mmCIF file of C-alpha atoms and ligand atoms in Angstrom:
data_model
loop_
_atom_site.group_PDB
_atom_site.id
_atom_site.type_symbol
_atom_site.label_atom_id
_atom_site.label_comp_id
_atom_site.label_asym_id
_atom_site.label_seq_id
_atom_site.Cartn_x
_atom_site.Cartn_y
_atom_site.Cartn_z
ATOM 1 C CA MET A 1 42.522 -137.753 -39.454
ATOM 2 C CA THR A 2 39.080 -138.762 -38.290
ATOM 3 C CA SER A 3 37.252 -135.603 -39.152
ATOM 4 C CA SER A 4 37.411 -132.800 -41.609
ATOM 5 C CA GLN A 5 37.614 -130.321 -38.736
ATOM 6 C CA GLU A 6 40.672 -132.126 -37.330
ATOM 7 C CA ALA A 7 42.362 -131.996 -40.710
ATOM 8 C CA ARG A 8 41.581 -128.288 -40.990
ATOM 9 C CA ASN A 9 43.011 -127.634 -37.532
ATOM 10 C CA TRP A 10 46.161 -129.581 -38.392
ATOM 11 C CA LEU A 11 46.554 -127.662 -41.666
ATOM 12 C CA ARG A 12 45.969 -124.380 -39.830
ATOM 13 C CA ALA A 13 48.804 -125.181 -37.420
ATOM 14 C CA LEU A 14 51.098 -126.093 -40.328
ATOM 15 C CA PRO A 15 53.369 -123.036 -40.815
ATOM 16 C CA LYS A 16 53.070 -121.739 -44.370
ATOM 17 C CA CYS A 17 53.882 -118.775 -46.598
ATOM 18 C CA GLU A 18 51.343 -117.130 -48.904
ATOM 19 C CA LEU A 19 53.133 -115.925 -52.027
ATOM 20 C CA HIS A 20 50.408 -114.973 -54.493
ATOM 21 C CA LEU A 21 47.650 -112.722 -53.304
ATOM 22 C CA HIS A 22 46.535 -109.275 -54.340
ATOM 23 C CA LEU A 23 45.985 -106.773 -51.540
ATOM 24 C CA GLU A 24 42.926 -105.311 -53.295
ATOM 25 C CA GLY A 25 41.452 -108.825 -53.661
ATOM 26 C CA THR A 26 41.564 -109.337 -49.894
ATOM 27 C CA VAL A 27 38.870 -106.709 -49.252
ATOM 28 C CA THR A 28 35.815 -108.458 -47.818
ATOM 29 C CA PRO A 29 32.239 -107.164 -48.255
ATOM 30 C CA GLU A 30 32.391 -106.004 -44.603
ATOM 31 C CA THR A 31 35.504 -103.907 -45.282
ATOM 32 C CA LEU A 32 34.044 -102.596 -48.520
ATOM 33 C CA VAL A 33 31.131 -101.229 -46.460
ATOM 34 C CA ILE A 34 33.616 -99.315 -44.266
ATOM 35 C CA LEU A 35 35.402 -97.923 -47.341
ATOM 36 C CA SER A 36 32.091 -96.989 -48.933
ATOM 37 C CA ALA A 37 31.039 -95.104 -45.781
ATOM 38 C CA ARG A 38 34.268 -93.120 -46.082
ATOM 39 C CA HIS A 39 33.877 -92.199 -49.742
ATOM 40 C CA ASP A 40 30.355 -92.630 -51.123
ATOM 41 C CA SER A 41 27.576 -90.082 -50.753
ATOM 42 C CA GLU A 42 25.182 -93.038 -50.613
ATOM 43 C CA PRO A 43 27.193 -95.735 -48.808
ATOM 44 C CA LEU A 44 26.717 -99.396 -49.652
ATOM 45 C CA THR A 45 24.873 -101.600 -47.180
ATOM 46 C CA LEU A 46 26.352 -105.002 -46.295
ATOM 47 C CA GLU A 47 23.619 -106.575 -48.393
ATOM 48 C CA ASP A 48 24.608 -104.431 -51.428
ATOM 49 C CA ALA A 49 28.252 -105.308 -50.917
ATOM 50 C CA ARG A 50 27.574 -109.037 -50.625
ATOM 51 C CA ALA A 51 25.548 -108.946 -53.854
ATOM 52 C CA LEU A 52 28.556 -107.443 -55.659
ATOM 53 C CA TYR A 53 30.576 -110.573 -54.751
ATOM 54 C CA GLN A 54 28.038 -112.925 -56.385
ATOM 55 C CA TYR A 55 29.546 -112.787 -59.868
ATOM 56 C CA LYS A 56 27.365 -113.461 -62.864
ATOM 57 C CA ASP A 57 30.465 -113.822 -65.061
ATOM 58 C CA PHE A 58 34.146 -112.867 -65.307
ATOM 59 C CA ARG A 59 33.320 -109.351 -66.469
ATOM 60 C CA HIS A 60 31.203 -108.893 -63.350
ATOM 61 C CA PHE A 61 34.158 -110.071 -61.226
ATOM 62 C CA LEU A 62 36.410 -107.481 -62.894
ATOM 63 C CA SER A 63 33.861 -104.718 -62.340
ATOM 64 C CA THR A 64 33.716 -105.568 -58.620
ATOM 65 C CA PHE A 65 37.534 -105.528 -58.459
ATOM 66 C CA LYS A 66 37.522 -102.067 -60.060
ATOM 67 C CA LEU A 67 34.774 -100.913 -57.711
ATOM 68 C CA ILE A 68 36.936 -101.939 -54.723
ATOM 69 C CA CYS A 69 40.031 -100.201 -56.139
ATOM 70 C CA ASP A 70 37.945 -97.050 -56.723
ATOM 71 C CA ARG A 71 37.242 -96.913 -52.986
ATOM 72 C CA LEU A 72 40.886 -97.165 -51.973
ATOM 73 C CA LEU A 73 41.583 -93.467 -52.136
ATOM 74 C CA THR A 74 43.777 -92.550 -49.176
ATOM 75 C CA PRO A 75 46.835 -94.017 -47.435
ATOM 76 C CA ASP A 76 44.501 -94.748 -44.500
ATOM 77 C CA ASP A 77 42.333 -96.966 -46.709
ATOM 78 C CA TYR A 78 45.383 -99.036 -47.605
ATOM 79 C CA ALA A 79 46.421 -99.208 -43.936
ATOM 80 C CA LEU A 80 42.942 -100.485 -43.062
ATOM 81 C CA ILE A 81 42.972 -103.296 -45.622
ATOM 82 C CA ALA A 82 46.557 -104.270 -44.751
ATOM 83 C CA HIS A 83 45.541 -104.564 -41.077
ATOM 84 C CA LYS A 84 42.498 -106.707 -41.938
ATOM 85 C CA LEU A 85 44.642 -108.879 -44.204
ATOM 86 C CA MET A 86 47.224 -109.572 -41.484
ATOM 87 C CA ARG A 87 44.463 -110.551 -39.079
ATOM 88 C CA ASN A 88 43.135 -113.004 -41.623
ATOM 89 C CA LEU A 89 46.561 -114.447 -42.422
ATOM 90 C CA ALA A 90 47.430 -114.912 -38.751
ATOM 91 C CA MET A 91 44.209 -116.907 -38.265
ATOM 92 C CA GLN A 92 45.208 -119.298 -41.058
ATOM 93 C CA GLY A 93 48.674 -120.113 -39.801
ATOM 94 C CA VAL A 94 50.351 -118.022 -42.508
ATOM 95 C CA VAL A 95 53.677 -116.953 -41.033
ATOM 96 C CA HIS A 96 54.929 -114.927 -43.995
ATOM 97 C CA ALA A 97 53.217 -113.284 -46.967
ATOM 98 C CA GLU A 98 54.385 -111.639 -50.171
ATOM 99 C CA VAL A 99 51.535 -109.477 -51.345
ATOM 100 C CA TYR A 100 50.914 -107.838 -54.707
ATOM 101 C CA ILE A 101 49.952 -104.216 -54.473
ATOM 102 C CA SER A 102 48.517 -102.779 -57.663
ATOM 103 C CA CYS A 103 50.679 -99.714 -58.097
ATOM 104 C CA GLY A 104 49.691 -99.703 -61.784
ATOM 105 C CA ASN A 105 46.143 -98.987 -60.705
ATOM 106 C CA ILE A 106 47.236 -96.174 -58.392
ATOM 107 C CA LEU A 107 49.434 -94.490 -60.998
ATOM 108 C CA ARG A 108 46.726 -94.706 -63.661
ATOM 109 C CA TRP A 109 43.603 -93.811 -61.714
ATOM 110 C CA LYS A 110 44.788 -91.961 -58.608
ATOM 111 C CA PRO A 111 47.564 -89.574 -59.626
ATOM 112 C CA GLU A 112 46.968 -87.510 -56.494
ATOM 113 C CA LEU A 113 47.847 -90.502 -54.275
ATOM 114 C CA SER A 114 51.570 -90.888 -53.568
ATOM 115 C CA LEU A 115 52.934 -94.442 -53.649
ATOM 116 C CA GLU A 116 55.391 -93.470 -50.908
ATOM 117 C CA ASP A 117 52.490 -92.384 -48.673
ATOM 118 C CA VAL A 118 50.647 -95.628 -49.390
ATOM 119 C CA MET A 119 53.710 -97.715 -48.476
ATOM 120 C CA THR A 120 54.334 -95.653 -45.334
ATOM 121 C CA ALA A 121 50.732 -96.295 -44.249
ATOM 122 C CA VAL A 122 50.924 -99.994 -45.028
ATOM 123 C CA GLU A 123 54.216 -100.423 -43.156
ATOM 124 C CA GLY A 124 52.691 -98.483 -40.260
ATOM 125 C CA ALA A 125 49.829 -100.988 -40.202
ATOM 126 C CA VAL A 126 52.363 -103.832 -39.973
ATOM 127 C CA THR A 127 54.337 -102.294 -37.105
ATOM 128 C CA GLY A 128 51.157 -101.261 -35.236
ATOM 129 C CA PHE A 129 49.462 -104.639 -35.637
ATOM 130 C CA GLU A 130 50.855 -106.390 -32.571
ATOM 131 C CA VAL A 131 50.227 -103.374 -30.328
ATOM 132 C CA GLN A 132 46.600 -103.216 -31.451
ATOM 133 C CA THR A 133 45.802 -106.923 -31.458
ATOM 134 C CA GLY A 134 48.293 -108.560 -29.097
ATOM 135 C CA VAL A 135 49.044 -111.038 -31.882
ATOM 136 C CA PRO A 136 52.361 -111.037 -33.760
ATOM 137 C CA PRO A 137 51.723 -110.321 -37.449
ATOM 138 C CA PRO A 138 53.009 -112.587 -40.177
ATOM 139 C CA SER A 139 56.137 -111.110 -41.746
ATOM 140 C CA MET A 140 55.051 -109.068 -44.747
ATOM 141 C CA MET A 141 56.756 -108.269 -48.047
ATOM 142 C CA TRP A 142 55.277 -106.348 -50.961
ATOM 143 C CA ILE A 143 55.477 -106.990 -54.683
ATOM 144 C CA VAL A 144 54.735 -104.032 -56.920
ATOM 145 C CA ASP A 145 52.242 -105.148 -59.538
ATOM 146 C CA ALA A 146 51.779 -103.615 -63.004
ATOM 147 C CA THR A 147 48.822 -104.127 -65.337
ATOM 148 C CA ARG A 148 50.071 -105.629 -68.593
ATOM 149 C CA GLN A 149 47.253 -104.616 -70.961
ATOM 150 C CA TRP A 150 48.026 -100.941 -70.400
ATOM 151 C CA GLY A 151 51.250 -101.394 -72.390
ATOM 152 C CA THR A 152 55.006 -101.242 -72.014
ATOM 153 C CA GLY A 153 55.223 -97.536 -71.066
ATOM 154 C CA PRO A 154 52.977 -97.816 -68.004
ATOM 155 C CA VAL A 155 54.636 -101.107 -66.939
ATOM 156 C CA GLN A 156 58.065 -99.482 -67.202
ATOM 157 C CA LYS A 157 56.827 -96.546 -65.140
ATOM 158 C CA VAL A 158 55.486 -98.868 -62.418
ATOM 159 C CA PHE A 159 58.768 -100.833 -62.272
ATOM 160 C CA CYS A 160 60.746 -97.558 -62.049
ATOM 161 C CA HIS A 161 58.618 -96.525 -59.078
ATOM 162 C CA ALA A 162 59.179 -99.966 -57.570
ATOM 163 C CA ALA A 163 62.951 -99.424 -57.673
ATOM 164 C CA LYS A 164 62.547 -96.132 -55.799
ATOM 165 C CA LEU A 165 60.200 -97.723 -53.266
ATOM 166 C CA LYS A 166 62.654 -100.566 -52.683
ATOM 167 C CA ASP A 167 65.367 -98.069 -51.766
ATOM 168 C CA ARG A 168 63.113 -96.552 -49.147
ATOM 169 C CA PHE A 169 61.153 -99.544 -47.848
ATOM 170 C CA THR A 170 62.957 -102.811 -47.128
ATOM 171 C CA SER A 171 59.645 -104.677 -47.311
ATOM 172 C CA VAL A 172 59.264 -103.853 -51.027
ATOM 173 C CA VAL A 173 61.061 -106.777 -52.649
ATOM 174 C CA GLY A 174 59.849 -107.385 -56.166
ATOM 175 C CA VAL A 175 57.756 -106.682 -59.223
ATOM 176 C CA GLY A 176 55.208 -108.561 -61.276
ATOM 177 C CA VAL A 177 52.767 -108.187 -64.137
ATOM 178 C CA GLY A 178 49.160 -109.346 -64.068
ATOM 179 C CA GLY A 179 45.982 -108.726 -66.039
ATOM 180 C CA ASP A 180 45.113 -109.705 -69.592
ATOM 181 C CA GLU A 181 48.006 -111.874 -70.801
ATOM 182 C CA ALA A 182 46.827 -112.049 -74.409
ATOM 183 C CA ALA A 183 46.782 -108.235 -74.596
ATOM 184 C CA GLY A 184 50.206 -107.892 -72.947
ATOM 185 C CA PRO A 185 52.553 -110.826 -73.629
ATOM 186 C CA VAL A 186 55.354 -111.015 -71.076
ATOM 187 C CA GLY A 187 58.054 -110.661 -73.765
ATOM 188 C CA THR A 188 56.976 -107.092 -74.460
ATOM 189 C CA PHE A 189 58.221 -106.126 -70.981
ATOM 190 C CA ARG A 190 61.735 -107.521 -71.410
ATOM 191 C CA GLU A 191 63.415 -104.145 -70.946
ATOM 192 C CA ALA A 192 61.339 -103.254 -67.880
ATOM 193 C CA TYR A 193 62.225 -106.599 -66.266
ATOM 194 C CA ARG A 194 65.915 -106.188 -67.097
ATOM 195 C CA ALA A 195 65.953 -102.788 -65.404
ATOM 196 C CA ALA A 196 64.049 -104.101 -62.394
ATOM 197 C CA ARG A 197 66.533 -106.937 -61.973
ATOM 198 C CA LYS A 198 69.415 -104.500 -62.212
ATOM 199 C CA ALA A 199 67.756 -102.443 -59.469
ATOM 200 C CA GLY A 200 67.851 -105.509 -57.204
ATOM 201 C CA LEU A 201 64.144 -106.321 -57.411
ATOM 202 C CA ARG A 202 62.952 -109.935 -57.435
ATOM 203 C CA LEU A 203 60.994 -110.961 -60.527
ATOM 204 C CA THR A 204 57.581 -112.626 -60.727
ATOM 205 C CA ALA A 205 54.974 -112.780 -63.504
ATOM 206 C CA HIS A 206 51.520 -114.173 -64.086
ATOM 207 C CA ALA A 207 52.136 -116.516 -67.019
ATOM 208 C CA GLY A 208 50.127 -119.291 -68.645
ATOM 209 C CA GLU A 209 46.995 -118.430 -66.682
ATOM 210 C CA ALA A 210 44.358 -117.748 -69.328
ATOM 211 C CA THR A 211 46.315 -118.044 -72.563
ATOM 212 C CA GLY A 212 45.517 -121.660 -73.414
ATOM 213 C CA PRO A 213 47.562 -124.575 -74.750
ATOM 214 C CA VAL A 214 49.410 -122.746 -77.550
ATOM 215 C CA GLN A 215 50.315 -119.269 -76.339
ATOM 216 C CA GLY A 216 50.366 -120.271 -72.659
ATOM 217 C CA PRO A 217 53.489 -122.490 -72.683
ATOM 218 C CA LEU A 218 55.230 -119.875 -74.824
ATOM 219 C CA GLU A 219 54.434 -117.215 -72.234
ATOM 220 C CA ILE A 220 55.942 -119.367 -69.479
ATOM 221 C CA ARG A 221 59.066 -120.140 -71.505
ATOM 222 C CA THR A 222 59.543 -116.460 -72.332
ATOM 223 C CA ALA A 223 59.168 -115.527 -68.669
ATOM 224 C CA LEU A 224 61.846 -118.100 -67.751
ATOM 225 C CA GLU A 225 64.190 -116.749 -70.417
ATOM 226 C CA MET A 226 63.702 -113.308 -68.866
ATOM 227 C CA ASP A 227 64.908 -114.655 -65.497
ATOM 228 C CA VAL A 228 61.467 -114.451 -63.908
ATOM 229 C CA GLU A 229 61.926 -116.326 -60.635
ATOM 230 C CA ARG A 230 58.357 -117.401 -59.882
ATOM 231 C CA ILE A 231 55.553 -118.224 -62.294
ATOM 232 C CA GLY A 232 52.063 -117.107 -61.294
ATOM 233 C CA HIS A 233 49.478 -119.811 -62.164
ATOM 234 C CA GLY A 234 51.454 -121.593 -64.898
ATOM 235 C CA LEU A 235 48.352 -123.652 -65.777
ATOM 236 C CA ALA A 236 49.289 -123.938 -69.444
ATOM 237 C CA ALA A 237 52.446 -125.906 -68.647
ATOM 238 C CA GLN A 238 50.173 -128.975 -68.455
ATOM 239 C CA HIS A 239 50.039 -128.961 -72.269
ATOM 240 C CA ASP A 240 53.805 -129.144 -72.726
ATOM 241 C CA GLU A 241 55.653 -132.145 -71.332
ATOM 242 C CA ASP A 242 59.108 -130.646 -71.999
ATOM 243 C CA LEU A 243 58.172 -127.442 -70.230
ATOM 244 C CA MET A 244 57.000 -129.376 -67.177
ATOM 245 C CA THR A 245 60.346 -131.201 -67.161
ATOM 246 C CA LEU A 246 62.176 -127.871 -67.434
ATOM 247 C CA LEU A 247 60.189 -126.374 -64.528
ATOM 248 C CA ALA A 248 60.884 -129.466 -62.413
ATOM 249 C CA GLN A 249 64.589 -129.656 -63.269
ATOM 250 C CA ASN A 250 65.163 -126.002 -62.461
ATOM 251 C CA GLN A 251 62.882 -126.122 -59.414
ATOM 252 C CA VAL A 252 61.037 -123.027 -60.608
ATOM 253 C CA PRO A 253 58.278 -122.224 -58.121
ATOM 254 C CA VAL A 254 54.790 -122.192 -59.621
ATOM 255 C CA GLU A 255 52.172 -120.289 -57.624
ATOM 256 C CA ILE A 256 49.052 -122.452 -57.808
ATOM 257 C CA ASN A 257 45.599 -120.911 -57.304
ATOM 258 C CA VAL A 258 43.034 -123.692 -57.713
ATOM 259 C CA THR A 259 39.838 -121.885 -56.718
ATOM 260 C CA SER A 260 40.762 -118.780 -58.678
ATOM 261 C CA ASN A 261 41.417 -120.853 -61.814
ATOM 262 C CA VAL A 262 38.033 -122.547 -61.525
ATOM 263 C CA LEU A 263 36.067 -119.381 -60.794
ATOM 264 C CA THR A 264 37.672 -117.411 -63.618
ATOM 265 C CA GLY A 265 36.927 -120.246 -66.038
ATOM 266 C CA CYS A 266 40.622 -121.010 -66.723
ATOM 267 C CA CYS A 267 40.091 -124.549 -65.422
ATOM 268 C CA PRO A 268 36.768 -126.446 -65.658
ATOM 269 C CA SER A 269 36.824 -127.772 -62.067
ATOM 270 C CA SER A 270 39.200 -128.404 -59.178
ATOM 271 C CA GLN A 271 39.284 -132.088 -60.219
ATOM 272 C CA ASP A 272 40.617 -131.029 -63.620
ATOM 273 C CA HIS A 273 43.395 -128.875 -62.145
ATOM 274 C CA PRO A 274 46.912 -129.896 -63.221
ATOM 275 C CA LEU A 275 48.304 -129.503 -59.674
ATOM 276 C CA PRO A 276 48.540 -133.303 -59.049
ATOM 277 C CA LYS A 277 50.311 -133.725 -62.404
ATOM 278 C CA PHE A 278 52.754 -130.907 -61.608
ATOM 279 C CA PHE A 279 53.392 -132.266 -58.125
ATOM 280 C CA GLU A 280 54.047 -135.776 -59.383
ATOM 281 C CA LYS A 281 56.432 -134.369 -61.957
ATOM 282 C CA GLY A 282 58.449 -132.766 -59.152
ATOM 283 C CA ILE A 283 57.556 -129.139 -59.926
ATOM 284 C CA ARG A 284 57.897 -126.852 -56.912
ATOM 285 C CA CYS A 285 54.190 -126.055 -56.473
ATOM 286 C CA VAL A 286 53.109 -123.430 -53.932
ATOM 287 C CA LEU A 287 49.465 -123.159 -52.845
ATOM 288 C CA CYS A 288 48.114 -119.605 -52.906
ATOM 289 C CA SER A 289 44.767 -117.813 -52.952
ATOM 290 C CA ASP A 290 45.091 -114.963 -55.516
ATOM 291 C CA ASP A 291 42.044 -112.801 -54.595
ATOM 292 C CA PRO A 292 40.853 -114.626 -51.479
ATOM 293 C CA ALA A 293 37.990 -112.372 -50.383
ATOM 294 C CA MET A 294 36.675 -112.157 -53.912
ATOM 295 C CA PHE A 295 36.861 -115.909 -54.564
ATOM 296 C CA GLY A 296 35.733 -116.867 -51.055
ATOM 297 C CA SER A 297 38.802 -119.032 -50.467
ATOM 298 C CA TRP A 298 41.810 -118.088 -48.361
ATOM 299 C CA CYS A 299 45.188 -119.808 -48.221
ATOM 300 C CA LEU A 300 44.067 -122.286 -45.547
ATOM 301 C CA ASP A 301 40.933 -123.103 -47.575
ATOM 302 C CA GLU A 302 43.153 -123.956 -50.543
ATOM 303 C CA TYR A 303 45.212 -126.319 -48.331
ATOM 304 C CA VAL A 304 41.999 -127.981 -47.125
ATOM 305 C CA LEU A 305 40.643 -128.253 -50.683
ATOM 306 C CA VAL A 306 43.800 -129.859 -52.039
ATOM 307 C CA HIS A 307 44.033 -132.315 -49.134
ATOM 308 C CA GLU A 308 40.365 -133.272 -49.178
ATOM 309 C CA THR A 309 39.511 -133.314 -52.864
ATOM 310 C CA LEU A 310 42.747 -133.833 -54.795
ATOM 311 C CA GLY A 311 44.120 -136.733 -52.787
ATOM 312 C CA PHE A 312 47.148 -135.020 -51.253
ATOM 313 C CA SER A 313 48.292 -136.767 -48.058
ATOM 314 C CA LEU A 314 49.327 -134.834 -44.955
ATOM 315 C CA GLN A 315 52.936 -135.598 -45.848
ATOM 316 C CA ASP A 316 52.285 -134.039 -49.283
ATOM 317 C CA MET A 317 50.789 -131.014 -47.524
ATOM 318 C CA LYS A 318 54.022 -130.663 -45.536
ATOM 319 C CA THR A 319 55.928 -130.722 -48.828
ATOM 320 C CA LEU A 320 53.650 -127.996 -50.244
ATOM 321 C CA ALA A 321 54.152 -125.884 -47.107
ATOM 322 C CA SER A 322 57.928 -126.389 -47.356
ATOM 323 C CA ASN A 323 57.770 -125.339 -51.018
ATOM 324 C CA SER A 324 56.066 -122.109 -49.978
ATOM 325 C CA VAL A 325 59.022 -121.359 -47.707
ATOM 326 C CA THR A 326 61.815 -122.241 -50.120
ATOM 327 C CA ALA A 327 60.094 -120.294 -52.920
ATOM 328 C CA SER A 328 59.744 -117.161 -50.787
ATOM 329 C CA PHE A 329 62.058 -114.170 -50.934
ATOM 330 C CA LEU A 330 62.925 -114.537 -47.231
ATOM 331 C CA GLU A 331 66.522 -114.679 -46.082
ATOM 332 C CA GLN A 332 67.990 -118.169 -45.726
ATOM 333 C CA ASP A 333 68.092 -118.226 -41.910
ATOM 334 C CA LYS A 334 64.414 -117.259 -41.711
ATOM 335 C CA LYS A 335 63.561 -119.974 -44.213
ATOM 336 C CA GLU A 336 65.484 -122.544 -42.145
ATOM 337 C CA SER A 337 63.637 -121.618 -38.987
ATOM 338 C CA ILE A 338 60.177 -122.055 -40.614
ATOM 339 C CA LEU A 339 61.236 -125.277 -42.357
ATOM 340 C CA LYS A 340 62.299 -126.683 -39.015
ATOM 341 C CA LYS A 341 58.845 -125.953 -37.568
ATOM 342 C CA ILE A 342 57.221 -127.688 -40.546
ATOM 343 C CA ARG A 343 59.414 -130.757 -39.983
ATOM 344 C CA GLN A 344 58.373 -130.775 -36.329
ATOM 345 C CA HIS A 345 54.650 -130.572 -37.168
ATOM 346 C CA ASP A 346 53.922 -134.234 -36.561
ATOM 347 C CA ILE A 347 51.401 -136.196 -38.543
ATOM 348 C CA PRO A 348 48.968 -137.856 -36.116
ATOM 349 C CA VAL A 349 48.966 -141.635 -35.971
ATOM 350 C CA GLU A 350 45.579 -143.032 -37.007
HETATM 351 ZN ZN1 ZN B 1 47.076 -113.078 -59.409
#
């Protein structure tokens, strides 16, 4: 590739799945202004909103995340952000997305808001997207996310709701836990995960993100023992050679979020990220964006970053895109059709 723009265009045209992003973290300052106009007596200006995204520290980031969630008060608000998200994904060449929706937050802070109404609105946004924009939307699936530091009871409650949602909405496919790992080790949710699996839900978990070299590998191992199918972040596996071998042998997908890990302080810099080590080891790494609007880096930006700064060739990028397909919860025939398009996405001759 002769220029960075050419590489970006090639990576944009590479079909890919986005498997780790939080719906609430896709709200841009521009959309926050719209939500604020709906709900605040003194609405935020764009300048105010942009300032909220300039984090002084991790606590500031969390307070902005909460501030966004506090302005998602009606099913219509969720429909709006789902629509904006699909537009963004389509522009990046994302053909399928599996998106966390923080039902834990809704159940805890917005008891008057029905999860069924939220899902109906979100699914309506998906079906109405093509009519409104003339562009086919990426296929969308939803993963019900619980907040681990609020304890086992609330997590169980969220997973129970997820089972009911799955029966009503085919796009609801799985569950996950996120939040403060140290305050809510994955093993404490064993029962909730067992029940979710029995209900036919697919299992994911953030594990080994911010827990460091001792507790982190343990968290990942526990998640694997609990039949968790995809590991979110998995950074701490870098400290445990045997665990890396286990992940590679079992082809467990690890959802990698480079920019997120750097900006939350879990990894000192993108150059220090263990992604190249994982990839070399044969671990099924999947590039994702986590909270793209909040970290200023969407799925395509992560592909560009990894290609341009971590030494991944275009052939490697095709492997990463293929990983995102095989690790998805799509049906086999849909996976095959995307994989075929990836194979046909030729690498230009220099
Ligand atoms: Zn996450």
